[in-house]
mmCIF file of C-alpha atoms in Angstrom:
data_model
loop_
_atom_site.group_PDB
_atom_site.id
_atom_site.type_symbol
_atom_site.label_atom_id
_atom_site.label_comp_id
_atom_site.label_asym_id
_atom_site.label_seq_id
_atom_site.Cartn_x
_atom_site.Cartn_y
_atom_site.Cartn_z
ATOM 1 C CA UNK W 1 -7.107 3.602 15.944
ATOM 2 C CA UNK W 2 -7.340 6.401 18.590
ATOM 3 C CA UNK W 3 -5.119 8.956 16.942
ATOM 4 C CA UNK W 4 -6.032 8.242 13.243
ATOM 5 C CA UNK W 5 -9.067 8.744 11.054
ATOM 6 C CA UNK W 6 -8.900 7.041 7.631
ATOM 7 C CA UNK W 7 -11.194 7.513 4.687
ATOM 8 C CA UNK W 8 -10.993 6.316 1.099
ATOM 9 C CA UNK W 9 -12.842 6.964 -2.189
ATOM 10 C CA UNK W 10 -12.284 5.032 -5.281
ATOM 11 C CA UNK W 11 -13.519 6.343 -8.538
ATOM 12 C CA UNK W 12 -11.982 4.453 -11.576
ATOM 13 C CA UNK W 13 -11.821 6.276 -14.855
ATOM 14 C CA UNK W 14 -13.366 3.218 -16.544
ATOM 15 C CA UNK W 15 -15.650 0.472 -15.200
ATOM 16 C CA UNK W 16 -12.598 -1.455 -13.912
ATOM 17 C CA UNK W 17 -8.905 -0.649 -13.714
ATOM 18 C CA UNK W 18 -5.561 -1.214 -12.003
ATOM 19 C CA UNK W 19 -5.743 1.350 -9.170
ATOM 20 C CA UNK W 20 -5.719 -0.235 -5.689
ATOM 21 C CA UNK W 21 -5.774 0.630 -2.045
ATOM 22 C CA UNK W 22 -5.935 -1.576 0.976
ATOM 23 C CA UNK W 23 -5.958 -1.232 4.834
ATOM 24 C CA UNK W 24 -3.941 -4.133 6.497
ATOM 25 C CA UNK W 25 -4.232 -4.612 10.260
ATOM 26 C CA UNK W 26 -0.867 -5.482 11.852
ATOM 27 C CA UNK W 27 -1.827 -5.208 15.548
ATOM 28 C CA UNK W 28 -4.192 -3.271 17.732
ATOM 29 C CA UNK W 29 -1.938 -0.195 17.302
ATOM 30 C CA UNK W 30 -0.545 -0.598 13.819
ATOM 31 C CA UNK W 31 -2.179 -0.307 10.523
ATOM 32 C CA UNK W 32 -0.756 -0.954 7.050
ATOM 33 C CA UNK W 33 -1.877 1.349 4.200
ATOM 34 C CA UNK W 34 -1.250 0.389 0.632
ATOM 35 C CA UNK W 35 -1.846 2.641 -2.458
ATOM 36 C CA UNK W 36 -0.896 1.438 -5.913
ATOM 37 C CA UNK W 37 -1.388 1.955 -9.660
ATOM 38 C CA UNK W 38 -0.861 -0.975 -12.112
ATOM 39 C CA UNK W 39 0.145 -0.201 -15.699
ATOM 40 C CA UNK W 40 -2.588 -0.525 -18.410
ATOM 41 C CA UNK W 41 -6.281 -0.440 -18.372
ATOM 42 C CA UNK W 42 -9.285 -2.637 -18.099
ATOM 43 C CA UNK W 43 -9.528 -6.249 -16.936
ATOM 44 C CA UNK W 44 -5.742 -7.079 -17.300
ATOM 45 C CA UNK W 45 -4.797 -4.246 -14.954
ATOM 46 C CA UNK W 46 -7.626 -5.050 -12.559
ATOM 47 C CA UNK W 47 -6.474 -8.720 -12.380
ATOM 48 C CA UNK W 48 -2.904 -7.770 -11.663
ATOM 49 C CA UNK W 49 -4.105 -5.283 -9.046
ATOM 50 C CA UNK W 50 -5.938 -8.113 -7.290
ATOM 51 C CA UNK W 51 -2.835 -10.198 -7.481
ATOM 52 C CA UNK W 52 -0.742 -7.434 -5.878
ATOM 53 C CA UNK W 53 -3.400 -6.920 -3.137
ATOM 54 C CA UNK W 54 -3.391 -10.719 -2.318
ATOM 55 C CA UNK W 55 0.495 -10.648 -2.120
ATOM 56 C CA UNK W 56 0.483 -7.575 0.189
ATOM 57 C CA UNK W 57 -2.147 -9.329 2.471
ATOM 58 C CA UNK W 58 -0.134 -12.476 2.570
ATOM 59 C CA UNK W 59 3.102 -10.747 3.574
ATOM 60 C CA UNK W 60 1.550 -7.870 5.848
ATOM 61 C CA UNK W 61 1.709 -9.627 9.356
ATOM 62 C CA UNK W 62 5.165 -11.203 8.791
ATOM 63 C CA UNK W 63 7.170 -8.667 6.873
ATOM 64 C CA UNK W 64 8.925 -5.628 8.304
ATOM 65 C CA UNK W 65 7.912 -2.398 6.300
ATOM 66 C CA UNK W 66 11.424 -1.715 5.034
ATOM 67 C CA UNK W 67 11.307 -5.121 3.213
ATOM 68 C CA UNK W 68 7.654 -5.162 2.155
ATOM 69 C CA UNK W 69 8.159 -3.665 -1.426
ATOM 70 C CA UNK W 70 11.300 -5.836 -1.981
ATOM 71 C CA UNK W 71 9.264 -9.009 -1.073
ATOM 72 C CA UNK W 72 6.264 -8.032 -3.166
ATOM 73 C CA UNK W 73 8.541 -7.347 -6.055
ATOM 74 C CA UNK W 74 10.097 -10.848 -5.670
ATOM 75 C CA UNK W 75 6.653 -12.430 -5.576
ATOM 76 C CA UNK W 76 5.556 -10.571 -8.720
ATOM 77 C CA UNK W 77 8.691 -11.565 -10.546
ATOM 78 C CA UNK W 78 7.774 -15.173 -9.959
ATOM 79 C CA UNK W 79 4.402 -14.616 -11.602
ATOM 80 C CA UNK W 80 5.661 -12.403 -14.511
ATOM 81 C CA UNK W 81 2.975 -11.069 -16.853
ATOM 82 C CA UNK W 82 4.251 -9.462 -19.942
ATOM 83 C CA UNK W 83 4.093 -5.444 -19.943
ATOM 84 C CA UNK W 84 2.464 -5.297 -16.446
ATOM 85 C CA UNK W 85 4.076 -3.456 -13.550
ATOM 86 C CA UNK W 86 2.855 -1.774 -10.394
ATOM 87 C CA UNK W 87 3.920 1.467 -8.549
ATOM 88 C CA UNK W 88 3.011 1.465 -4.931
ATOM 89 C CA UNK W 89 3.325 3.180 -1.626
ATOM 90 C CA UNK W 90 3.169 1.098 1.466
ATOM 91 C CA UNK W 91 2.921 2.721 4.874
ATOM 92 C CA UNK W 92 2.498 1.611 8.433
ATOM 93 C CA UNK W 93 0.789 3.875 11.005
ATOM 94 C CA UNK W 94 1.904 3.208 14.610
ATOM 95 C CA UNK W 95 -0.862 4.733 16.727
ATOM 96 C CA UNK W 96 1.125 4.523 20.032
ATOM 97 C CA UNK W 97 4.106 6.552 18.593
ATOM 98 C CA UNK W 98 1.806 8.509 16.364
ATOM 99 C CA UNK W 99 4.289 7.871 13.454
ATOM 100 C CA UNK W 100 3.912 7.012 9.795
ATOM 101 C CA UNK W 101 6.713 4.795 8.205
ATOM 102 C CA UNK W 102 6.504 4.970 4.414
ATOM 103 C CA UNK W 103 8.160 2.774 1.640
ATOM 104 C CA UNK W 104 7.670 4.237 -1.903
ATOM 105 C CA UNK W 105 8.057 2.354 -5.054
ATOM 106 C CA UNK W 106 7.422 4.742 -7.923
ATOM 107 C CA UNK W 107 4.509 6.921 -6.860
ATOM 108 C CA UNK W 108 4.758 10.575 -6.031
ATOM 109 C CA UNK W 109 5.759 11.310 -2.460
ATOM 110 C CA UNK W 110 2.911 11.837 0.091
ATOM 111 C CA UNK W 111 2.054 15.141 1.043
ATOM 112 C CA UNK W 112 1.737 15.926 4.886
ATOM 113 C CA UNK W 113 -1.322 17.963 5.643
ATOM 114 C CA UNK W 114 -2.269 19.471 8.991
ATOM 115 C CA UNK W 115 -5.469 21.373 9.416
ATOM 116 C CA UNK W 116 -6.170 21.375 5.741
ATOM 117 C CA UNK W 117 -2.792 22.874 4.846
ATOM 118 C CA UNK W 118 0.467 21.340 3.591
#
């Protein structure tokens, strides 16, 4: 992306857990960004996070952003696991327009920072 620099660092509180992030290419000028948190700890949360990442990747190129969280929710409802849920933010960066479209499903709102200030 010409107008976007992306960096990520993942440091789980335990050896494994249910936090997730992913970068999903849409086209040469659009990039999907997913950030999520699965309820619970350890292996069960990590497995559920992997399931969510797989569902996101399978829907990324075909699903409009405004419907992404809805479709992921439907897919997870078909594979219900007791006491597991995920909060997620899904965004698409459009490099040509220099615009970020955000869909939020339960996480705190993103903070816009410019030059290190919000």
